[in-house]
Amino acid sequence: MKKPVIAVVGATGAVGEEILACLDERQVSFSKLKLLASARSAGRQISFQDQSLMVEELVPASFEGVDIALFSVGSGISKELGPVAVAAGAVVIDNSSAFRMDDDVPLVIPEINGADVQEAPRGIIANPNCTTIVTLMALDPLQRAFGGCERLIASSYQAVSGSGAQGIAELENQTAAYAKNEPLRANVYPHQIAFNVIPQVEPILENGYTKEEMKMQNETRKILHCPSILASATCVRVPVFRSHSVSVTAQFATEPSIEAARAALEAAPGIQLRDDRESAVYPTPLDASNGDDCLVGRLREDLALPNSLAFWVVGDQVRKGAALNAVQIAELLID
Amino acid sequence: MKKPVIAVVGATGAVGEEILACLDERQVSFSKLKLLASARSAGRQISFQDQSLMVEELVPASFEGVDIALFSVGSGISKELGPVAVAAGAVVIDNSSAFRMDDDVPLVIPEINGADVQEAPRGIIANPNCTTIVTLMALDPLQRAFGGCERLIASSYQAVSGSGAQGIAELENQTAAYAKNEPLRANVYPHQIAFNVIPQVEPILENGYTKEEMKMQNETRKILHCPSILASATCVRVPVFRSHSVSVTAQFATEPSIEAARAALEAAPGIQLRDDRESAVYPTPLDASNGDDCLVGRLREDLALPNSLAFWVVGDQVRKGAALNAVQIAELLID
């Protein structure tokens, strides 16, 4: 489509704001930009490029004339209003987990399976989980180079911004209380997050894994078109404001070499290899924050599994893990 | 031996102080306690039980009449003065990495291979690396239950107290600077540690692993008497003051069941199982701090490897990871 009408649904949230930043920076072509949010935020003015745009209340009628609707709201609202937007003629790009595992909804990381946007019979395209995006950005070039991925074992170090503005506020508040020698109160997370780590992101399921951890297996299989991949993740919240890090062991069909792995990562779009053993170069979450690329380091042969590599990947989960990836999907739809 | 003369070498350091606390709490039997430290600390008075003990300067002549010398100083001093202490008639229990991999020096976690203290021809017994101790405290009961461990993949979340008082000061200082909106300076670690994680503990070796990560493989093989174990670790420093956490995937010779794993952990000395999927019970580093036991949770079948379990273990690395383990070794020598 040419110069579409784009609606940003949840425009005043952390991801919504980042979507606006990405639309601006990337000079995405559109004829009109519509900002939608809850009644609470309606009426707010947001400056975008040389205009001041008013946030409108999100209602079923909001989607008239909209060509692309970028949803960054809870699963519940996505499930309710996504199909309404489609009925009004829009393609929905949804950031929630509402539709991700539906067979007739493509789950897309543009650098990896961008062509899947062509197969969206319901008019809905899903944006993957943030930790999965960061992990697969590094894993995909490697699995292409080494005959496919067979096994994946990952431990994450996830920033509080993954829980939105309230997660950031919780770490800020606890840090401020610590500095003032006052008691640290936990409101958002089940345990103190400042000066602590919490090995739980999302509810724990019957099999002992959390929802977040199961996304790593389920979404990886779908995005890589490889239902046989075995993936085990441990997702941990850490007192970092922004950018998720993942420690990954991946086993491939053929024997990887470090040289070929480096070459594959260096050639991969959206990836920066920051890896030098001698000079102790590797990325930290601070390095990835507010950037578009995922950063990879600590690349080495895994000592425990045959045909495998161990590596460390860091990405800004608000950007590539959410907003940027959604905007890149929109770009695939615009001529 | 009965009522030995015990020397604490490095008595004013973080581990030395904790050794004194453990000797007191555990009512370890001795005839005399000698506190040794560098010239800088000599002359300080330290109260122990109902006495006030003066710290003496550590010199080669310090070991006369000493039966057990607990060394918590750098590798260099251990290498130099450990043999001097032995020549004076002492058994040396060394916390550094100086002797750990020497064939004629047992490397001991009392709950696991306490009997190895009998084979110390050089009069030196080594205390393992802290992350390895915490990991093996949980792994050993499981590998005994399931026919031995074949593979181990671990990602750590290591507290700044692992770097001693200077690591704690670095996180304190950066946190204070953040609260005052001042620039955060990195002096101890190569990157900012407050609100960040650093995927490097100790120098990076030629094979891409750090020294700390290789200890996990090398020391695990020695402690478990199993040179065929394949272990791959990624060791990461996190902004936590005390207690290391480890996310572990372990593959066993036989198929593990969750019930048998729970039973093995519940029966294991020094371990507390804190694991309830339904009520989302699991341990965090804050829970383990200043305690003797290692805490295990998030126990589940690993989805990526056959015959394997995934779990999360947390332990106070100043206590069980260093001081307590050393004192427990001393107890094995005392009638």
XYZ file of C-alpha atoms in Angstrom:
670
model
C 0.000 0.000 0.000
C 1.024 3.603 -0.554
C 0.974 6.340 2.079
C -1.344 4.502 4.458
C -3.323 5.910 7.343
C -1.515 4.531 10.390
C -3.095 4.217 13.818
C -0.920 3.775 16.915
C -3.090 2.019 19.476
C -1.730 2.619 22.978
C 0.157 5.697 21.790
C 0.924 7.031 25.254
C 2.446 3.822 26.641
C 6.178 3.065 26.722
C 6.065 1.012 23.514
C 3.606 3.419 21.828
C 5.941 6.338 22.420
C 8.831 4.329 21.036
C 6.748 3.428 17.954
C 6.287 7.143 17.280
C 10.032 7.666 17.641
C 10.701 4.829 15.161
C 8.115 6.121 12.648
C 9.851 9.489 12.801
C 13.477 8.324 12.678
C 12.809 5.889 9.859
C 10.791 8.449 7.900
C 7.986 5.952 7.421
C 5.649 7.113 4.678
C 2.011 7.692 5.658
C -0.817 10.029 4.781
C -2.169 10.353 8.295
C -1.137 9.325 11.778
C -3.841 8.581 14.315
C -2.979 8.319 18.001
C -5.340 6.186 20.067
C -5.315 5.530 23.796
C -7.610 5.017 26.743
C -10.086 7.735 27.768
C -7.637 8.748 30.511
C -5.050 9.894 27.953
C -7.481 11.205 25.324
C -7.080 14.902 24.580
C -3.313 14.931 25.235
C -1.262 16.666 22.564
C 1.813 14.846 21.290
C 4.273 16.575 18.996
C 5.351 14.495 16.029
C 7.760 15.949 13.478
C 6.351 19.430 12.779
C 2.813 18.667 13.921
C 0.984 18.499 17.219
C -1.311 15.474 17.274
C -4.181 14.990 19.666
C -4.601 11.603 21.313
C -8.096 10.259 20.603
C -10.025 7.861 22.768
C -9.786 4.271 21.584
C -13.294 3.073 20.639
C -14.542 0.540 18.083
C -15.270 3.347 15.614
C -11.657 4.578 15.811
C -10.536 2.406 12.903
C -12.567 3.908 10.087
C -10.217 4.702 7.224
C -7.195 3.162 8.994
C -4.886 1.047 6.799
C -2.358 -0.155 9.386
C -3.092 -0.370 13.113
C -0.101 -0.880 15.412
C -1.478 -2.303 18.667
C 0.550 -1.974 21.864
C -2.062 -2.644 24.481
C -2.942 -5.633 26.628
C -3.970 -8.971 25.141
C -7.569 -8.385 26.179
C -7.979 -5.165 24.201
C -6.109 -6.668 21.239
C -8.490 -9.628 21.198
C -11.498 -7.344 21.402
C -10.527 -4.536 19.044
C -8.028 -6.201 16.698
C -10.783 -7.919 14.691
C -12.795 -4.669 14.732
C -9.868 -2.852 13.131
C -9.542 -5.608 10.535
C -13.285 -5.413 9.768
C -12.828 -1.682 9.172
C -10.187 -2.509 6.552
C -6.944 -2.254 8.529
C -4.045 -4.666 8.791
C -3.320 -5.151 12.498
C 0.244 -5.484 13.782
C -0.149 -6.669 17.354
C 2.445 -6.482 20.093
C 0.574 -8.599 22.631
C 0.605 -12.357 22.965
C -3.094 -12.546 21.947
C -2.639 -13.988 18.459
C 0.991 -15.095 18.324
C 0.407 -18.820 18.315
C -2.689 -18.784 16.046
C -2.003 -20.785 12.896
C -3.493 -18.142 10.627
C -1.510 -15.281 12.157
C 2.108 -14.859 11.054
C 4.652 -14.151 13.815
C 7.329 -12.012 12.254
C 10.839 -10.723 12.798
C 11.449 -8.914 9.488
C 15.154 -9.819 9.277
C 14.264 -13.506 9.725
C 10.857 -14.343 8.251
C 9.624 -11.094 6.724
C 8.045 -13.005 3.818
C 5.535 -14.473 6.269
C 3.598 -11.198 6.287
C 2.205 -12.295 2.900
C 0.252 -15.073 4.622
C -2.026 -13.168 6.945
C -5.526 -14.393 6.070
C -7.024 -12.788 9.175
C -5.380 -9.441 8.524
C -3.401 -9.765 11.738
C 0.385 -10.002 12.065
C 1.887 -10.667 15.480
C 5.051 -9.205 16.958
C 7.015 -11.830 18.926
C 7.965 -11.773 22.602
C 10.850 -9.402 23.339
C 13.274 -11.972 24.793
C 12.587 -14.287 21.862
C 13.284 -11.493 19.356
C 16.611 -10.598 20.978
C 17.661 -14.267 21.120
C 16.617 -15.100 17.559
C 18.269 -12.037 16.049
C 21.582 -13.679 16.991
C 20.506 -17.292 16.585
C 19.031 -17.062 13.086
C 22.217 -16.165 11.166
C 23.993 -18.957 13.051
C 21.350 -21.587 12.424
C 21.319 -20.676 8.714
C 25.089 -21.102 8.627
C 25.117 -24.432 10.438
C 22.228 -26.422 9.009
C 19.514 -25.404 11.446
C 19.170 -25.207 15.214
C 18.322 -28.380 17.106
C 18.534 -27.315 20.728
C 18.502 -24.031 22.559
C 19.215 -23.457 26.260
C 18.848 -19.853 27.381
C 19.026 -17.895 30.627
C 17.844 -14.311 30.481
C 18.698 -11.129 32.346
C 15.566 -9.036 31.735
C 15.219 -5.318 32.366
C 12.405 -3.811 34.418
C 11.141 -1.790 31.440
C 9.814 -5.115 30.186
C 7.091 -4.544 32.785
C 6.396 -1.066 31.393
C 6.514 2.241 33.229
C 5.537 0.597 36.521
C 8.590 -1.689 36.435
C 10.863 1.306 35.930
C 9.132 3.184 38.752
C 9.553 0.196 41.078
C 13.328 0.065 40.564
C 13.579 3.874 40.831
C 11.563 3.916 44.051
C 13.437 1.082 45.686
C 16.785 2.652 44.736
C 15.703 6.019 46.152
C 14.507 4.336 49.365
C 17.837 2.521 49.682
C 19.779 5.778 49.252
C 17.665 7.364 52.001
C 18.033 4.315 54.247
C 14.270 3.763 54.155
C 12.518 0.376 53.819
C 12.247 -0.954 50.250
C 8.665 -1.744 49.274
C 7.730 -4.259 46.557
C 4.514 -3.388 44.725
C 4.982 -4.455 41.120
C 7.184 -7.531 41.533
C 6.599 -10.282 44.091
C 10.052 -9.611 45.608
C 12.444 -6.690 45.946
C 14.091 -6.069 42.558
C 16.728 -3.486 43.581
C 19.955 -5.326 44.506
C 18.211 -8.641 43.842
C 17.279 -10.888 40.900
C 13.929 -12.644 40.512
C 13.788 -15.952 38.604
C 10.235 -15.420 37.477
C 8.839 -13.434 34.550
C 5.101 -14.063 34.108
C 3.116 -16.801 35.864
C 4.487 -20.295 36.412
C 2.658 -23.016 34.459
C 1.935 -26.593 35.438
C 5.092 -27.926 33.770
C 7.235 -25.689 35.962
C 8.110 -23.223 33.212
C 6.791 -19.674 33.164
C 4.674 -18.369 30.276
C 7.641 -16.208 29.247
C 9.907 -19.265 29.150
C 7.485 -21.296 27.035
C 7.315 -18.456 24.508
C 10.985 -19.043 23.809
C 10.244 -22.575 22.621
C 6.875 -21.994 20.981
C 7.646 -18.732 19.204
C 11.118 -19.873 18.123
C 9.615 -22.913 16.420
C 7.061 -20.794 14.588
C 9.404 -17.977 13.516
C 12.143 -20.329 12.306
C 9.572 -22.696 10.706
C 11.101 -25.532 12.644
C 8.680 -27.342 14.950
C 11.349 -29.786 16.129
C 13.558 -27.260 17.928
C 13.902 -28.087 21.618
C 14.221 -24.959 23.716
C 14.568 -24.569 27.443
C 14.670 -21.096 28.962
C 15.050 -19.643 32.441
C 13.803 -16.060 32.462
C 15.101 -13.828 35.228
C 14.300 -10.210 36.066
C 17.368 -8.149 36.958
C 17.728 -4.591 38.311
C 18.523 -3.057 34.920
C 16.336 -0.306 33.495
C 16.472 -1.143 29.838
C 17.655 -3.889 27.450
C 17.409 -7.617 27.903
C 20.472 -9.867 27.878
C 20.433 -13.585 27.111
C 23.080 -16.245 27.761
C 22.544 -18.843 25.032
C 23.793 -22.327 24.220
C 22.641 -23.475 20.782
C 23.214 -26.827 19.157
C 23.235 -27.026 15.349
C 22.839 -29.774 12.753
C 26.420 -29.364 11.596
C 29.638 -28.491 13.390
C 30.014 -24.741 13.760
C 33.324 -22.934 13.536
C 33.979 -19.666 15.333
C 35.229 -18.081 12.102
C 32.072 -18.993 10.176
C 29.918 -17.895 13.103
C 31.630 -14.527 13.202
C 31.212 -14.119 9.470
C 27.502 -14.995 9.673
C 26.908 -12.516 12.496
C 28.932 -9.770 10.826
C 26.833 -10.130 7.667
C 23.504 -10.224 9.520
C 21.243 -7.159 9.396
C 20.338 -5.715 12.780
C 23.280 -7.362 14.523
C 26.557 -5.934 15.739
C 29.287 -8.352 16.736
C 31.079 -6.939 19.805
C 33.434 -9.753 20.529
C 37.143 -9.674 21.202
C 38.612 -12.171 23.630
C 41.989 -10.516 23.940
C 40.687 -7.031 24.663
C 37.707 -8.337 26.705
C 35.169 -6.704 24.386
C 31.534 -7.808 24.846
C 28.237 -5.930 25.127
C 26.330 -5.015 28.285
C 22.674 -3.932 28.429
C 23.757 -0.291 28.783
C 25.475 -0.548 25.399
C 22.318 -1.724 23.648
C 19.899 0.764 25.216
C 18.184 3.145 22.820
C 19.853 1.489 19.854
C 18.261 -0.500 17.025
C 20.774 -3.333 16.789
C 21.161 -6.411 18.930
C 24.734 -6.810 20.148
C 26.487 -10.183 20.335
C 29.593 -11.155 22.277
C 31.234 -13.926 24.340
C 30.993 -16.153 21.250
C 32.707 -19.500 21.831
C 32.334 -23.235 21.315
C 30.040 -24.659 23.940
C 31.993 -27.143 26.050
C 28.999 -29.228 27.115
C 27.232 -30.098 23.852
C 28.571 -31.298 20.495
C 28.023 -29.014 17.453
C 27.148 -26.102 19.649
C 28.037 -22.502 20.373
C 27.639 -20.388 23.485
C 27.048 -16.661 23.137
C 25.646 -13.556 24.859
C 23.173 -11.280 23.114
C 21.795 -7.961 24.296
C 18.991 -5.906 22.774
C 16.799 -2.969 23.673
C 13.561 -4.804 24.278
C 11.424 -1.668 24.020
C 12.891 -0.974 20.559
C 13.871 -4.143 18.662
C 11.983 -6.246 21.178
C 8.742 -4.359 20.508
C 8.361 -0.941 18.821
C 11.036 -1.128 16.139
C 10.087 -4.662 15.134
C 6.416 -3.607 14.767
C 7.366 -0.585 12.652
C 9.628 -2.779 10.497
C 6.651 -5.086 9.907
C 4.584 -2.049 8.862
C 7.344 -1.071 6.436
C 6.995 -4.455 4.749
C 3.385 -3.524 3.945
C 4.129 -0.058 2.549
C 5.308 0.387 -1.037
C 43.325 -33.619 66.313
C 41.985 -32.255 69.593
C 41.621 -28.566 70.479
C 44.004 -27.316 67.794
C 45.650 -23.931 67.536
C 43.830 -22.274 64.633
C 45.257 -19.403 62.618
C 42.987 -17.246 60.472
C 45.172 -15.797 57.733
C 43.585 -12.675 56.277
C 41.460 -12.241 59.403
C 40.373 -8.678 58.614
C 39.119 -9.375 55.078
C 35.477 -10.074 54.195
C 35.977 -13.855 54.190
C 38.258 -13.746 57.254
C 35.613 -11.924 59.274
C 33.023 -14.465 58.168
C 35.349 -17.318 59.177
C 35.472 -15.857 62.692
C 31.668 -15.648 62.736
C 31.412 -19.308 61.646
C 34.003 -20.478 64.230
C 31.923 -18.730 66.891
C 28.447 -19.806 65.761
C 29.496 -23.408 65.264
C 31.372 -23.513 68.595
C 34.409 -24.957 66.895
C 36.760 -26.427 69.471
C 40.271 -24.933 69.635
C 42.914 -24.155 72.243
C 44.032 -20.880 70.707
C 42.926 -18.606 67.892
C 45.559 -16.586 66.078
C 44.518 -13.726 63.817
C 46.972 -12.889 61.051
C 46.803 -10.102 58.505
C 48.987 -7.661 56.620
C 51.104 -5.103 58.485
C 48.429 -2.502 57.719
C 45.891 -4.322 59.925
C 48.312 -5.578 62.587
C 47.568 -4.291 66.059
C 43.801 -4.097 65.515
C 41.720 -5.629 68.308
C 38.917 -7.972 67.289
C 36.437 -9.236 69.838
C 35.718 -12.933 69.622
C 33.312 -14.544 72.076
C 34.401 -13.140 75.458
C 37.939 -12.248 74.387
C 39.605 -9.377 72.596
C 42.187 -10.715 70.155
C 44.959 -8.656 68.617
C 45.637 -9.037 64.914
C 49.258 -10.006 64.343
C 51.310 -9.249 61.266
C 51.495 -12.190 58.877
C 55.139 -13.252 58.558
C 56.791 -16.625 57.854
C 57.359 -17.134 61.601
C 53.628 -16.698 62.319
C 52.872 -20.399 62.000
C 54.898 -21.771 64.876
C 52.645 -23.998 66.969
C 49.702 -23.622 64.558
C 47.735 -26.817 63.829
C 45.209 -25.515 61.285
C 45.759 -22.420 59.140
C 42.719 -21.059 57.305
C 44.066 -18.940 54.441
C 41.845 -16.273 52.888
C 44.341 -14.164 51.062
C 45.407 -13.876 47.432
C 46.856 -16.805 45.484
C 50.304 -15.240 45.611
C 50.483 -15.162 49.409
C 48.943 -18.640 49.638
C 51.610 -20.005 47.306
C 54.360 -18.331 49.288
C 53.238 -18.918 52.874
C 51.040 -22.019 52.588
C 54.073 -24.347 52.372
C 55.747 -22.390 55.192
C 52.734 -23.070 57.419
C 52.836 -26.750 56.482
C 56.573 -26.917 57.255
C 55.782 -25.491 60.695
C 53.369 -28.391 61.271
C 50.011 -26.895 60.239
C 47.363 -28.241 57.914
C 46.492 -25.456 55.455
C 42.913 -24.902 54.277
C 43.244 -22.493 51.392
C 40.496 -20.345 49.911
C 42.423 -19.153 46.884
C 42.764 -20.875 43.522
C 46.500 -21.449 44.132
C 46.402 -25.204 44.768
C 42.913 -26.269 43.698
C 43.856 -28.211 40.608
C 47.041 -29.789 42.040
C 46.741 -33.588 42.009
C 48.062 -33.934 45.537
C 45.718 -31.315 47.013
C 42.146 -32.382 47.762
C 39.416 -29.929 46.717
C 36.620 -30.370 49.204
C 32.968 -29.578 49.795
C 32.352 -31.445 53.067
C 28.770 -32.471 52.187
C 30.023 -33.977 48.910
C 33.575 -35.314 49.218
C 34.535 -34.767 52.830
C 36.437 -38.064 52.886
C 38.967 -36.533 50.465
C 40.573 -34.598 53.333
C 42.236 -37.892 54.308
C 44.363 -37.726 51.153
C 46.313 -34.532 51.626
C 49.975 -35.559 51.269
C 51.119 -31.936 51.028
C 49.199 -30.875 54.110
C 47.083 -28.538 51.984
C 43.314 -28.779 51.405
C 41.716 -26.399 48.908
C 38.351 -24.684 49.169
C 36.553 -24.625 45.783
C 35.396 -21.615 43.795
C 32.258 -20.018 45.226
C 30.032 -20.395 42.145
C 31.106 -24.013 41.810
C 30.277 -24.704 45.477
C 26.783 -23.209 45.167
C 26.097 -25.135 41.948
C 27.420 -28.469 43.233
C 25.535 -28.267 46.527
C 22.368 -28.695 44.450
C 23.826 -30.838 41.691
C 25.451 -33.496 43.860
C 22.308 -34.961 45.462
C 20.722 -35.041 42.003
C 23.658 -36.716 40.274
C 23.783 -39.326 43.037
C 20.089 -40.016 42.529
C 20.288 -40.281 38.749
C 23.440 -42.257 38.000
C 25.879 -39.371 37.693
C 26.006 -36.067 35.852
C 27.055 -36.098 32.208
C 26.548 -32.498 31.123
C 26.156 -29.213 32.920
C 25.183 -25.870 31.367
C 25.124 -22.971 33.816
C 24.578 -19.223 33.694
C 25.407 -17.323 36.851
C 24.145 -14.144 38.479
C 27.077 -13.219 40.740
C 27.012 -10.676 43.552
C 29.552 -7.874 43.860
C 30.762 -9.162 47.239
C 32.472 -11.858 45.173
C 34.983 -9.081 44.401
C 35.412 -8.336 48.107
C 34.857 -5.034 49.903
C 35.819 -3.064 46.795
C 33.014 -4.643 44.757
C 30.476 -3.712 47.422
C 31.862 -0.165 47.573
C 31.619 0.162 43.783
C 27.909 -0.723 43.739
C 27.264 1.506 46.791
C 29.097 4.432 45.211
C 27.410 4.111 41.821
C 23.990 3.810 43.477
C 24.657 6.907 45.601
C 25.822 8.829 42.524
C 22.681 7.788 40.638
C 20.469 8.969 43.509
C 22.241 12.344 43.473
C 22.070 12.562 39.683
C 25.854 12.561 39.467
C 27.962 10.657 36.912
C 28.553 6.978 37.728
C 32.251 6.100 37.781
C 33.563 2.558 37.180
C 36.773 1.822 39.078
C 36.613 -1.823 40.102
C 34.709 -3.345 37.177
C 35.417 -2.608 33.520
C 31.842 -1.318 33.071
C 29.151 0.277 35.206
C 27.651 -2.402 37.465
C 24.715 -0.430 38.947
C 21.653 -0.956 36.707
C 23.752 -3.109 34.392
C 25.057 -6.676 34.142
C 28.583 -7.602 33.057
C 29.147 -10.952 31.309
C 32.684 -11.278 32.570
C 34.037 -12.531 35.892
C 37.855 -12.858 35.819
C 40.005 -12.646 32.674
C 38.943 -14.181 29.359
C 41.139 -17.088 28.233
C 42.166 -18.107 24.725
C 39.250 -20.530 24.344
C 36.767 -17.708 24.917
C 35.815 -18.797 28.439
C 36.781 -16.826 31.512
C 38.917 -18.321 34.274
C 35.802 -18.345 36.481
C 33.843 -20.286 33.840
C 36.572 -22.900 33.412
C 36.609 -23.488 37.171
C 33.056 -24.760 36.859
C 34.224 -27.568 34.562
C 37.598 -28.293 36.130
C 36.596 -28.133 39.788
C 33.320 -29.989 39.220
C 35.210 -32.892 37.652
C 37.645 -33.043 40.569
C 35.098 -32.672 43.392
C 32.672 -35.224 41.903
C 35.554 -37.570 40.931
C 34.204 -37.600 37.411
C 36.654 -36.373 34.769
C 34.183 -36.967 31.948
C 31.627 -34.326 32.974
C 31.179 -31.703 30.273
C 30.427 -28.301 31.754
C 29.842 -25.009 30.042
C 29.314 -21.875 32.137
C 28.605 -18.232 31.474
C 29.480 -16.181 34.541
C 27.819 -12.800 34.847
C 28.224 -10.083 37.483
C 24.908 -8.537 38.550
C 24.119 -5.544 40.809
C 23.364 -7.654 43.885
C 25.350 -7.163 47.086
C 25.491 -10.706 48.355
C 24.717 -14.288 47.270
C 25.315 -15.855 43.902
C 22.495 -17.392 41.849
C 22.943 -20.012 39.146
C 20.546 -21.153 36.412
C 21.490 -24.775 35.726
C 20.632 -27.428 33.159
C 22.088 -30.814 34.113
C 21.941 -34.040 32.142
C 22.135 -37.338 34.019
C 22.947 -40.945 33.133
C 19.405 -42.065 33.912
C 16.030 -40.416 33.493
C 15.268 -38.140 36.426
C 11.817 -37.684 37.886
C 10.740 -34.529 39.628
C 9.521 -36.512 42.641
C 12.844 -38.305 43.093
C 14.720 -35.042 42.535
C 12.668 -33.339 45.232
C 13.256 -36.221 47.619
C 17.005 -36.142 46.962
C 17.206 -32.392 47.558
C 15.016 -32.529 50.653
C 17.305 -35.166 52.171
C 20.516 -33.319 51.271
C 22.468 -31.567 54.055
C 23.027 -27.847 53.513
C 20.180 -27.559 50.994
C 16.718 -26.104 51.374
C 14.187 -26.818 48.653
C 12.094 -23.675 48.089
C 10.004 -24.804 45.200
C 6.276 -24.561 44.703
C 4.932 -24.010 41.205
C 1.403 -23.207 42.257
C 2.303 -20.617 44.865
C 5.280 -19.310 42.848
C 7.766 -20.115 45.595
C 11.466 -19.945 44.610
C 14.535 -18.389 46.222
C 16.178 -15.053 45.383
C 19.692 -13.989 46.416
C 18.233 -11.858 49.231
C 16.724 -15.018 50.747
C 20.084 -16.796 50.880
C 22.152 -13.929 52.245
C 23.744 -14.486 55.661
C 22.406 -18.039 55.757
C 24.332 -21.292 55.722
C 22.144 -23.264 53.327
C 21.958 -23.136 49.552
C 18.373 -22.685 48.359
C 16.966 -24.505 45.324
C 13.859 -23.702 43.283
C 12.399 -23.603 39.762
C 13.026 -27.357 39.562
C 11.635 -28.819 36.335
C 12.401 -31.210 33.501
C 14.681 -29.537 31.006
C 12.874 -29.283 27.671
C 15.990 -29.207 25.520
C 18.011 -32.230 26.631
C 16.986 -35.828 27.365
C 17.460 -37.113 30.957
C 17.914 -33.615 32.270
C 16.644 -31.178 34.861
C 16.653 -27.395 34.985
C 16.900 -25.644 38.338
C 17.887 -22.416 40.088
C 20.202 -22.415 43.078
C 21.178 -19.521 45.315
C 23.840 -19.415 48.022
C 25.695 -16.890 50.121
C 29.072 -17.047 48.450
C 30.885 -15.374 51.348
C 29.532 -18.045 53.707
C 28.995 -21.433 52.031
C 30.938 -20.237 49.002
C 34.002 -19.486 51.129
C 34.137 -19.066 54.935
C 31.641 -21.684 56.075
C 33.000 -24.317 53.692
C 36.542 -23.693 54.975
C 35.409 -23.969 58.604
C 33.504 -27.167 57.777
C 36.730 -28.600 56.338
C 38.515 -27.657 59.570
C 35.808 -29.452 61.557
C 36.604 -32.636 59.625
C 40.132 -32.460 61.041
C 39.099 -31.879 64.659
C 38.061 -34.782 66.905
